[in-house]
Tab-separated table of C-alpha atoms in Angstrom:
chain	number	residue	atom	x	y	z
V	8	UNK	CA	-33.463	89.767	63.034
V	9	UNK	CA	-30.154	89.554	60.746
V	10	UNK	CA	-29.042	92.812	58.859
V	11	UNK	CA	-28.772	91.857	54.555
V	12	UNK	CA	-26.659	94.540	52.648
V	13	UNK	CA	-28.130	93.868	48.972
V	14	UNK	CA	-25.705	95.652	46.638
V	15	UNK	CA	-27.262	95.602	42.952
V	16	UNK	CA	-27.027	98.216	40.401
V	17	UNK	CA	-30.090	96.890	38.555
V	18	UNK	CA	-33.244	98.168	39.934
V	19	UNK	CA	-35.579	95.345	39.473
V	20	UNK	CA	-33.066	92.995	40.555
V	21	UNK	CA	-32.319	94.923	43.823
V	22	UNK	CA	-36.404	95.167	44.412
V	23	UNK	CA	-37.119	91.781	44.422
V	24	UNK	CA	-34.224	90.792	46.454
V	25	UNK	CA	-35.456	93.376	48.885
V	26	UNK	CA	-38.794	91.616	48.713
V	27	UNK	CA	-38.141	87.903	48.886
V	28	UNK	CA	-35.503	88.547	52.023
V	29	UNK	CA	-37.891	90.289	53.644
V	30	UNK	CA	-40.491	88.225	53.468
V	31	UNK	CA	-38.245	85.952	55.480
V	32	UNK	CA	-37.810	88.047	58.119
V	33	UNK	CA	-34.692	89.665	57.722
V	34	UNK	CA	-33.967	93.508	57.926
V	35	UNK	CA	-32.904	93.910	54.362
V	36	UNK	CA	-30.807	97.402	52.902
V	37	UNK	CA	-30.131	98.215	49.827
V	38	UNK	CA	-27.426	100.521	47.490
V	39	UNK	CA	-27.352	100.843	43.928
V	40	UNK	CA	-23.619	100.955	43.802
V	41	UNK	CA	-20.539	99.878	45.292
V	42	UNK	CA	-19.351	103.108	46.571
V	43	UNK	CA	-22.846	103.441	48.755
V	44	UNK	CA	-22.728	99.643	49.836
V	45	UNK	CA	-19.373	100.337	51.458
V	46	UNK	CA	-20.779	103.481	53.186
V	47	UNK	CA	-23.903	101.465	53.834
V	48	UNK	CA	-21.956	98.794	55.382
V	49	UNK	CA	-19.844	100.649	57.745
V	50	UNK	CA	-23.049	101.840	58.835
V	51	UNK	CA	-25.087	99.008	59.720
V	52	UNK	CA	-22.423	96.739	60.515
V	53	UNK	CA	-24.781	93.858	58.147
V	54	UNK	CA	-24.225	90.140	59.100
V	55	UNK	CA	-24.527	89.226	55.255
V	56	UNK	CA	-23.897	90.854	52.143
V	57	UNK	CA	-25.016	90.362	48.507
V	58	UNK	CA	-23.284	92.162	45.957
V	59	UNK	CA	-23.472	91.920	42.367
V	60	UNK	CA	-20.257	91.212	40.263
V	61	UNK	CA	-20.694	93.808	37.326
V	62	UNK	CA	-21.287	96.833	38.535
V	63	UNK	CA	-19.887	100.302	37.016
V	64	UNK	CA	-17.289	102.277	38.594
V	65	UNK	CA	-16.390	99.675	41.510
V	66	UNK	CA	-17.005	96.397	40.856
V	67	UNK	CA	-18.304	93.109	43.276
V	68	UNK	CA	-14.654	91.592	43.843
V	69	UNK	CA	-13.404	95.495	44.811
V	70	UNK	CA	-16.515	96.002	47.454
V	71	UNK	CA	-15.853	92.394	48.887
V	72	UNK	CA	-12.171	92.990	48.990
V	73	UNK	CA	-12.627	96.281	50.693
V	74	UNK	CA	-15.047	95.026	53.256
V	75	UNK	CA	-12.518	91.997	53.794
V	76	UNK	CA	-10.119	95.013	55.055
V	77	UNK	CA	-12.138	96.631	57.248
V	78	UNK	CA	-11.472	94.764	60.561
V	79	UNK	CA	-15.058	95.843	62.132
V	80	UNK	CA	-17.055	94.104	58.627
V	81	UNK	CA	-13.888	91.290	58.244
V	82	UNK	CA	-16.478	89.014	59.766
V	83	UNK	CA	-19.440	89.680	57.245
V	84	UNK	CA	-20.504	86.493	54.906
V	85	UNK	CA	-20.117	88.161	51.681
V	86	UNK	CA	-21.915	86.433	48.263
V	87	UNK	CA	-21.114	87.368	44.752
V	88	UNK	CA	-23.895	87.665	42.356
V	89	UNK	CA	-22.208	86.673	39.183
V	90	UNK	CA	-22.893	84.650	35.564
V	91	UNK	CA	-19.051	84.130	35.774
V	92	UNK	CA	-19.302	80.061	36.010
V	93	UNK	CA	-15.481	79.681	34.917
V	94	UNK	CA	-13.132	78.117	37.321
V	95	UNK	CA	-10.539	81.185	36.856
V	96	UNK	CA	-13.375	83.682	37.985
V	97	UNK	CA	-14.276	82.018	40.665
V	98	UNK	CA	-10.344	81.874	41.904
V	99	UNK	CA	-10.233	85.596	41.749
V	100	UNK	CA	-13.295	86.234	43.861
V	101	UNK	CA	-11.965	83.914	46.512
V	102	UNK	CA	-8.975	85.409	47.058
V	103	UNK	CA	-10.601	88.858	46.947
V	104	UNK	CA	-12.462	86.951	50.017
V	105	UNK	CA	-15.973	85.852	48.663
V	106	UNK	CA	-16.974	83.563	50.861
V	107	UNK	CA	-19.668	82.119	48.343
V	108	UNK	CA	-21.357	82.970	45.421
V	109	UNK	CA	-24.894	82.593	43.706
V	110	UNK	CA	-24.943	82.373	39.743
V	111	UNK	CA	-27.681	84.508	37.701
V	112	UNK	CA	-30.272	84.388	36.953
V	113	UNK	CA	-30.869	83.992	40.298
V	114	UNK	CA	-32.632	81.184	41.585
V	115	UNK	CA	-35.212	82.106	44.594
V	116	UNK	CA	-34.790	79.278	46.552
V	117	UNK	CA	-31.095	78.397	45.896
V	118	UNK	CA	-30.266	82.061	47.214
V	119	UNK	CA	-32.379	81.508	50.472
V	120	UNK	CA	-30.693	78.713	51.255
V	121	UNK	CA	-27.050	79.953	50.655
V	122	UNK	CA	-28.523	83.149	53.096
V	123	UNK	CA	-29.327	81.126	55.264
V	124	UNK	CA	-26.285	78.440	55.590
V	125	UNK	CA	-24.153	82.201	55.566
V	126	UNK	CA	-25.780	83.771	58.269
V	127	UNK	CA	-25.355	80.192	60.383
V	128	UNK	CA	-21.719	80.861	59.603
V	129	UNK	CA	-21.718	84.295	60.775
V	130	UNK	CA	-23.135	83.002	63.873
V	131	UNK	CA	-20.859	80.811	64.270
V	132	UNK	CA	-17.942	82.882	64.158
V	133	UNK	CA	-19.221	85.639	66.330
V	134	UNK	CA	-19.741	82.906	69.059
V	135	UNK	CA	-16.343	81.361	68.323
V	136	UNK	CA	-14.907	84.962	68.332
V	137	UNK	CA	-16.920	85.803	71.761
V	138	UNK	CA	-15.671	82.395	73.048
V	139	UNK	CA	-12.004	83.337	72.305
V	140	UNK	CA	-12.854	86.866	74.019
V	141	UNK	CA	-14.157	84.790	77.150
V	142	UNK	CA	-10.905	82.518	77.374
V	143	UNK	CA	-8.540	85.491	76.669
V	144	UNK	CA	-10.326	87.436	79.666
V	145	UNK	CA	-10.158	83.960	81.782
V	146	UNK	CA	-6.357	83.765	80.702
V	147	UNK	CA	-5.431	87.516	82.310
V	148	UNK	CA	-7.527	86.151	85.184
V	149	UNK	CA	-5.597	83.377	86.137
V	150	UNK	CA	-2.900	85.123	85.267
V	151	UNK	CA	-3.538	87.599	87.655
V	152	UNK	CA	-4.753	85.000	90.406
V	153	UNK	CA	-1.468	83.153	89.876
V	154	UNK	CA	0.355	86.440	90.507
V	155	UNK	CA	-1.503	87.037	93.379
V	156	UNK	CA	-1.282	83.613	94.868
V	157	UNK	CA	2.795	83.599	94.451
V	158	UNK	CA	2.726	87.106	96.209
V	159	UNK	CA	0.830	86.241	98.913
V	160	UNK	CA	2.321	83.052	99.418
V	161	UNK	CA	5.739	84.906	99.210
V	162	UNK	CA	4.174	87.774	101.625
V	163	UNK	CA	3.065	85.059	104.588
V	164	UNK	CA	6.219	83.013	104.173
V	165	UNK	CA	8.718	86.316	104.292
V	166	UNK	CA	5.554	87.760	107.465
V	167	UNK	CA	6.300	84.720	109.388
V	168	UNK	CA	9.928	84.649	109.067
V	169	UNK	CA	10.213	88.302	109.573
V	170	UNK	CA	8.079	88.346	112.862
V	171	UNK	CA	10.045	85.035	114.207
V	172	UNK	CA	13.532	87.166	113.430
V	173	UNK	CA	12.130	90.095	115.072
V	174	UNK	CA	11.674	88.429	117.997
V	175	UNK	CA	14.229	86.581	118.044
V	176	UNK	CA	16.312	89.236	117.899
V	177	UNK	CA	14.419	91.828	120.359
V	178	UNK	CA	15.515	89.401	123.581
V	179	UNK	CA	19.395	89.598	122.964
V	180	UNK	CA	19.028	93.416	121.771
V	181	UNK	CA	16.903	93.975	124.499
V	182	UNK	CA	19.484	92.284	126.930
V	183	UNK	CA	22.647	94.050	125.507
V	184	UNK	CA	21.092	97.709	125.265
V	185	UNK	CA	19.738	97.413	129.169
V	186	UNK	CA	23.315	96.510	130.100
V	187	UNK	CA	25.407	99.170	128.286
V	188	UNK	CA	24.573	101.626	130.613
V	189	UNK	CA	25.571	99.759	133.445
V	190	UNK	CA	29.026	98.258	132.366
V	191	UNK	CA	28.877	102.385	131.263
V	192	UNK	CA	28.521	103.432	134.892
V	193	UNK	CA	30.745	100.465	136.343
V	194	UNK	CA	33.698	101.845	134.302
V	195	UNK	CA	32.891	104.932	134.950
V	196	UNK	CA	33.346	104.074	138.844
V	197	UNK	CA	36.289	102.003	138.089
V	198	UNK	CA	38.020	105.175	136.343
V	199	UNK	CA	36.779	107.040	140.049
V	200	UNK	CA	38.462	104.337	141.855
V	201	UNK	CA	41.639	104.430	139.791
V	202	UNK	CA	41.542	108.319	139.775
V	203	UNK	CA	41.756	107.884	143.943
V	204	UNK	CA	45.103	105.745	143.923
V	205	UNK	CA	46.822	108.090	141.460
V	206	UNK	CA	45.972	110.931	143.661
V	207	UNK	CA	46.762	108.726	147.170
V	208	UNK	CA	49.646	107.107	145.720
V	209	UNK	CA	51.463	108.841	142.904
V	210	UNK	CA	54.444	106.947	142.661
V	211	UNK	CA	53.024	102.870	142.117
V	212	UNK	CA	55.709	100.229	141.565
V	213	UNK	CA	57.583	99.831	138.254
V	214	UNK	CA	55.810	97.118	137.572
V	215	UNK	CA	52.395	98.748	137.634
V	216	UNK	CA	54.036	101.900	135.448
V	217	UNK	CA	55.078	99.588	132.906
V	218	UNK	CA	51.212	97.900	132.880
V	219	UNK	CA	49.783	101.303	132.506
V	220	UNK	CA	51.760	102.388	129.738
V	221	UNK	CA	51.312	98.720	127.890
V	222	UNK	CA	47.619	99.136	127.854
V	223	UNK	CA	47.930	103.331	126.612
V	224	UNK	CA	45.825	104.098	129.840
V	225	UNK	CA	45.001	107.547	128.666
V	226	UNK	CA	43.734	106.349	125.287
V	227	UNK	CA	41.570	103.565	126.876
V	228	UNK	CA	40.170	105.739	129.790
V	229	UNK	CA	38.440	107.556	126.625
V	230	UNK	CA	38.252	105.614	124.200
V	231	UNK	CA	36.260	102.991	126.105
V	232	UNK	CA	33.126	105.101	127.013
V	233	UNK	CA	32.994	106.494	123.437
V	234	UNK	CA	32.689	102.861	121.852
V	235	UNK	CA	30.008	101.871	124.478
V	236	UNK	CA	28.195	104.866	122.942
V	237	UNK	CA	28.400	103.354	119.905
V	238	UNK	CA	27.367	100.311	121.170
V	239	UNK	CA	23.985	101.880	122.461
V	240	UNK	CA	23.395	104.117	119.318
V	241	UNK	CA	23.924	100.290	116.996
V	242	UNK	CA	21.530	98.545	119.337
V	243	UNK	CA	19.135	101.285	119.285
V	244	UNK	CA	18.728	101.310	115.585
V	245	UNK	CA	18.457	97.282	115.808
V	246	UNK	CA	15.439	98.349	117.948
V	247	UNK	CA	14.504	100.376	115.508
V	248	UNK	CA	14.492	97.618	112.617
V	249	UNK	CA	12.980	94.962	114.880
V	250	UNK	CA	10.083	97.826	115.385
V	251	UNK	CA	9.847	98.074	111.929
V	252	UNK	CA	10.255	94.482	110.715
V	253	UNK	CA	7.106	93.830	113.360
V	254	UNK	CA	4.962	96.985	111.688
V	255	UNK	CA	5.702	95.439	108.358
V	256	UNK	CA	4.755	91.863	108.666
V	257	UNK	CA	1.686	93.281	110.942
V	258	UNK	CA	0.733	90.115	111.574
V	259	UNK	CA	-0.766	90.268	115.100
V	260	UNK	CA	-2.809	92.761	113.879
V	261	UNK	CA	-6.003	92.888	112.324
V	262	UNK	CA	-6.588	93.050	108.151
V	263	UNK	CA	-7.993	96.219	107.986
V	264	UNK	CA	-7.260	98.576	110.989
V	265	UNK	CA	-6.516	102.544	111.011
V	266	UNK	CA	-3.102	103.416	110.249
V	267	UNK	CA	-0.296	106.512	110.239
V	268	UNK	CA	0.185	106.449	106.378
V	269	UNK	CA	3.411	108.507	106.986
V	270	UNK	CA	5.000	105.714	109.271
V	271	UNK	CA	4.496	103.218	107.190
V	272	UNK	CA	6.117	105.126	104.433
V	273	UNK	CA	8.771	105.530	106.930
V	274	UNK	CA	8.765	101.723	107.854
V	275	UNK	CA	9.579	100.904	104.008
V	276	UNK	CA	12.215	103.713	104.338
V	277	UNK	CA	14.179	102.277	107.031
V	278	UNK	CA	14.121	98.850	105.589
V	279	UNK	CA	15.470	99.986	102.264
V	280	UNK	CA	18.157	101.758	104.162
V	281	UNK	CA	21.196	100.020	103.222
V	282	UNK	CA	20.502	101.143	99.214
V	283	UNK	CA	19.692	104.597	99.855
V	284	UNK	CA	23.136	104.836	101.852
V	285	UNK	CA	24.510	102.905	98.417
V	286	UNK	CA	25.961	100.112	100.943
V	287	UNK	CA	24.856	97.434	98.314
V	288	UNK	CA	26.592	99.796	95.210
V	289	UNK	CA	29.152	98.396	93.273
V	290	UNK	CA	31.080	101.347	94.428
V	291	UNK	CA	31.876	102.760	91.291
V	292	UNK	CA	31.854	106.431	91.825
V	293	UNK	CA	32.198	107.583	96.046
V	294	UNK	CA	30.147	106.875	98.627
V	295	UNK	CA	28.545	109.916	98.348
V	296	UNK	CA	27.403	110.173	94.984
V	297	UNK	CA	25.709	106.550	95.815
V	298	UNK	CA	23.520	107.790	97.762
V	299	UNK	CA	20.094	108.348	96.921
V	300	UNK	CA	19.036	111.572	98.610
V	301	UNK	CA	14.551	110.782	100.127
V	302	UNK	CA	12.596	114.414	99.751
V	303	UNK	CA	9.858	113.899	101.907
V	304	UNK	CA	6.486	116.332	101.540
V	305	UNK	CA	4.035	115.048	103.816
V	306	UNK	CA	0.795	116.669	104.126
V	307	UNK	CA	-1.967	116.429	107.059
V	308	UNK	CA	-3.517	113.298	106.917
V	309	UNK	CA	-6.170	111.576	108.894
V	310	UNK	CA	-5.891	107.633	109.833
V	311	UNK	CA	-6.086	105.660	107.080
V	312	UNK	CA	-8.181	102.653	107.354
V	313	UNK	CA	-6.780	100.077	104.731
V	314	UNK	CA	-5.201	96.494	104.715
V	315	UNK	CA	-2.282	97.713	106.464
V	316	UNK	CA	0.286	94.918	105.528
V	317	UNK	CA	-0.954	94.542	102.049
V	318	UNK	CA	-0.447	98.715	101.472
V	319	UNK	CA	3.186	98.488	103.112
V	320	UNK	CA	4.066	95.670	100.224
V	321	UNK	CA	2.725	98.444	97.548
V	322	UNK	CA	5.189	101.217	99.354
V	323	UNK	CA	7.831	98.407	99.452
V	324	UNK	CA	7.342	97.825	96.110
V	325	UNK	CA	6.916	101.086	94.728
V	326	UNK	CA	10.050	102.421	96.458
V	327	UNK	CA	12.517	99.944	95.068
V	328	UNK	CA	11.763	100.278	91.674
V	329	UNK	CA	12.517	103.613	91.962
V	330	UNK	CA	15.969	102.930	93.474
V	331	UNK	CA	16.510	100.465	90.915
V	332	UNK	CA	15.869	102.752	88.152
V	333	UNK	CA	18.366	105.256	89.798
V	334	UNK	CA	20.780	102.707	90.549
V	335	UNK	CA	20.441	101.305	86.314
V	336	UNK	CA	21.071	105.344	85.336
V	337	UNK	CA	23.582	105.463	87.304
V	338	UNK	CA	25.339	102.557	86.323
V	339	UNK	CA	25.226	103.059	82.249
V	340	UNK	CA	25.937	106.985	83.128
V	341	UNK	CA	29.035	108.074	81.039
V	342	UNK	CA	29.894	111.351	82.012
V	343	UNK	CA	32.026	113.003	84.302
V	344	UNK	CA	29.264	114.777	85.918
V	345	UNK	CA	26.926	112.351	87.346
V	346	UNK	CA	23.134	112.830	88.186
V	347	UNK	CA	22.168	113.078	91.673
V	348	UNK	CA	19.908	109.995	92.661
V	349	UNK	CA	16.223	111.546	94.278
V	350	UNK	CA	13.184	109.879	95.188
V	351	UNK	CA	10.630	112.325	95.920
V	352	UNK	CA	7.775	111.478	98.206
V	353	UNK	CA	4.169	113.578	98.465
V	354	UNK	CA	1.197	113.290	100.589
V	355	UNK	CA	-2.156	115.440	100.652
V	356	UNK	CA	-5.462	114.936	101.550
V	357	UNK	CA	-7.343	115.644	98.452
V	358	UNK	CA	-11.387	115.416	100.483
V	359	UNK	CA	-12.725	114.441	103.410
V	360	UNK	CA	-12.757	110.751	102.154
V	361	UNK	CA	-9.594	110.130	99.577
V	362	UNK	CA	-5.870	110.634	100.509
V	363	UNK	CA	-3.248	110.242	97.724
V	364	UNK	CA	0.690	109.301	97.474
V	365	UNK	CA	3.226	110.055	94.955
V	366	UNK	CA	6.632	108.888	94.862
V	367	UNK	CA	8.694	109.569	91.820
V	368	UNK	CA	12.418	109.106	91.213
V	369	UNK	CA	14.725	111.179	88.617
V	370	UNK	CA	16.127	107.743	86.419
V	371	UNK	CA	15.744	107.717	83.119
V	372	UNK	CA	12.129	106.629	82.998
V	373	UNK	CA	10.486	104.788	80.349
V	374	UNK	CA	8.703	104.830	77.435
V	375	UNK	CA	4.595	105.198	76.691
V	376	UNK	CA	4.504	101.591	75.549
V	377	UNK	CA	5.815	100.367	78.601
V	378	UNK	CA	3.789	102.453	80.580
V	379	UNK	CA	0.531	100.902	79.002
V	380	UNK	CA	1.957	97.197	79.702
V	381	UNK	CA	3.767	98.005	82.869
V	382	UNK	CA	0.885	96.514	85.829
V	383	UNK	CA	0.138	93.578	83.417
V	384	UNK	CA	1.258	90.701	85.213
V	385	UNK	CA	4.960	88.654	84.714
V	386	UNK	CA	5.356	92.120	82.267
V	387	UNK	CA	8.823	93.403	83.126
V	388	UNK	CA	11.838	95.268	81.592
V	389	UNK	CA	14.517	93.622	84.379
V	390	UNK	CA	16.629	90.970	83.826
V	391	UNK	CA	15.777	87.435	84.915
V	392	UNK	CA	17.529	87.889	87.780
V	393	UNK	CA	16.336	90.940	89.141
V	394	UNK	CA	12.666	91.294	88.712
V	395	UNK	CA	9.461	88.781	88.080
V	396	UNK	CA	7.062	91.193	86.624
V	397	UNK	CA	5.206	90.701	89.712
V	398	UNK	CA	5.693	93.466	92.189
V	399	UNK	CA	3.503	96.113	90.744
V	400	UNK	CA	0.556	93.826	89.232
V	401	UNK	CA	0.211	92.921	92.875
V	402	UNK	CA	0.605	96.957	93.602
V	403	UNK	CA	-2.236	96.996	91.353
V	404	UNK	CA	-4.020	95.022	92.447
V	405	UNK	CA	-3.597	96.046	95.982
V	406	UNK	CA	-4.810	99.588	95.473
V	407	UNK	CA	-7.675	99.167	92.752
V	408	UNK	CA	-8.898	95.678	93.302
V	409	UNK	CA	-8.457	95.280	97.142
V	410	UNK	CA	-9.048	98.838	98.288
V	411	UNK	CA	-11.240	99.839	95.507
V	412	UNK	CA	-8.380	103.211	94.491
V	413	UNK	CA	-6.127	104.273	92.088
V	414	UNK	CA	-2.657	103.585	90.925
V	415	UNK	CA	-1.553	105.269	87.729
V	416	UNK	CA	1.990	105.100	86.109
V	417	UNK	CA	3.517	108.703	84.748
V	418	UNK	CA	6.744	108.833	83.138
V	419	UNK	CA	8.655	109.907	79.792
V	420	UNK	CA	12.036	109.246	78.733
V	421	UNK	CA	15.360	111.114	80.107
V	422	UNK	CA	11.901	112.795	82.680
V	423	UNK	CA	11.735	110.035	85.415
V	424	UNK	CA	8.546	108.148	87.045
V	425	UNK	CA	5.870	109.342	88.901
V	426	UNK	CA	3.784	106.529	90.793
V	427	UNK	CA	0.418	108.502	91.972
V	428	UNK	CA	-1.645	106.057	94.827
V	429	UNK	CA	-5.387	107.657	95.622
V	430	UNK	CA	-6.706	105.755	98.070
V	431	UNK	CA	-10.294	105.975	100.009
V	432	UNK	CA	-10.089	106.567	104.240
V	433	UNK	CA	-12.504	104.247	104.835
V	434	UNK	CA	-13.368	100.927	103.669
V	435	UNK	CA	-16.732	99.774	102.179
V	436	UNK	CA	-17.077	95.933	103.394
């Protein structure tokens, strides 16, 4: 049943109105004024409305212009009930937004037909104004499906490649860390054997003199041992990566499988090494105020049971915004005393069945409107170089979509950003 605002200040006027709508079918209100048909329409949100021209104290055009305004009644088909036939009044109540009008007296059946060819327009507009509703909601869909289709493309391509490197590098490493310890020991005996002639034969031929003091014997007899240390601690931490590379990618493994939340953390840690040393800075203060100092809180936590690889791209993600925020205060930092670069990281087990992260940074942060915006995918404040807008709608969608959490945004100006992941311990498949 359609809602009819009648707005008439004559009484017997508004009555039969009342009457011959009704008898129609529609759910008809009336006002005697213009001040109560506003009220009355904000109230009942009418689909049409009839409104006398004269009126005392607000007039017809002032009611229709007003409604016009209001954005929730912009829609309503609004007649004029006038005995203004001229060409200029009808100009003014068009552009006060009339969208038709019905001259007095009033003819019965003349009015129920413009009522009912206004209310077909009404309809018409609501479904063209759902429809655009529908395609704007299908638009942020594919939207995000495109986002998540160039991520994950981007994630199996960069898995693949990062398992093959891995293992092509873990044979060589493999080979070269075994055998340090042995060439270790071998010159280690060959320093025994060479200690036994010096003591059974002190006084070697010139020739032999003047080879030991070309080659600085007593510098090389040390010097030697401490770089194959080095050798072993480099190799180790190429271990290390290739460990971590493998954990990443997680692709022998199964999609959702129990994991140490904490590791992975660390996993994302080691990988983004090189810019929390500042080995990738442009070097423009030393290398020690390049460095971004990690505080690390970590709480008790059970295994997690998640999409492992998915929730390491979040961490991944997460954790290099924040060094890129540090790294953009740092470089449009003017004074002498610069800000120490932090990224905080916290853990805690808030029940029995939801764990949550937060990793914040100290940059400059950013502003509410950019919070609001800020997981809405290809949204981003980086240059076209640097950033896609992609990273944390797939985040996003990650935590809340895939593994049915939370991921909220907290930041202010000149305050830094606060990333806070809730997460459940189980998934419900």
């Amino acid at each position: 049943m359609s809602k009819i605002l009648v707005v008439e200040d004559d009484s017997a006027t508004r009555l039969l109105l009342k009457r011959d709508l009704q008898l129609e079918g529609y759910e008809v209100t009336v006002a005697k004024n213009g001040e109560e048909g506003l009220q009355q329409a904000v109230k009942i949100r009418p689909a049409l409305i009839l409104c006398d021209w004269m009126m005392p104290l607000m007039d017809g055009v002032e009611v229709c212009r007003r409604v016009k305004a209001t954005p929730e009644l912009s829609s309503t088909f609004f007649i004029l009930l006038t005995a203004r036939d001229s060409i200029a009044d009808r100009v003014l109540g068009l552009d006060a937004g009339a969208d038709d009008f019905v001259s007095k007296p009033i003819e019965p059946n003349e009015l129920l037909a413009r009522v009912r060819a206004g209310l077909r327009v009404h309809q018409y507009q609501q479904q063209l104004s759902e429809a655009n509703q529908q395609l704007s909601q299908t638009l942020q869909d594919l939207q995000q499906t495109q986002a998540q289709l160039v991520q994950s493309e981007k994630m199996s391509s960069l898995g693949q490649m990062v398992a093959g490197i891995a293992h092509a590098i873990n044979n060589p490493i493999t080979f070269i860390s075994g055998n340090l310890d042995y060439t270790k020991n071998s010159f280690n005996d060959l320093i025994e054997l060479i200690h036994l002639y010096q003591k059974y034969y002190p006084q070697p031929e010139q020739e032999i003199n003047l080879a030991i003091e070309n080659m600085d014997w007593e510098f090389l007899k040390t010097d030697i041992p401490k770089s194959l240390d080095s050798m072993k601690v480099g190799a180790s931490r190429i271990r290390d990566l290739v460990v971590s590379l493998k954990s990443f990618s997680r692709l022998d493994e199964a999609e959702i499988k129990q994991v140490d939340i904490h590791a992975d953390i660390d996993n994302a840690l080691l990988l983004l090494e090189h810019r929390l040393s500042g080995e990738t800075s442009d070097n423009l203060y030393t290398d020690e105020t390049s460095k971004i100092k990690v505080i690390k809180e970590y709480g008790t936590l059970p295994l997690v049971e998640c999409y492992a690889a998915q929730l390491n791209q979040v961490f991944f993600n997460i954790i290099t915004n924040a060094i890129d925020a540090i790294e953009e205060l740092a470089l449009s930092e003017t004074s002498l005393i610069l800000r120490k670069g932090q990224i905080s990281i916290r853990t805690k087990l808030l029940d029995e069945n939801w764990v949550e992260i937060a990793i914040s940074d100290n940059g400059e942060g950013i502003t509410p409107e950019v919070v609001q915006q800020i997981f809405n995918p290809f949204f981003t404040t980086k240059p076209v170089d640097k950033g896609n807008g992609l990273g944390l709608a797939i985040a996003y969608s990650i935590v809340v979509d895939k593994h049915k959490g939370l991921l909220e945004c907290r930041s202010s100006k000149g305050e830094g950003t606060e990333f806070l992941i809730k997460i459940p311990t189980r998934q419900q498949l």
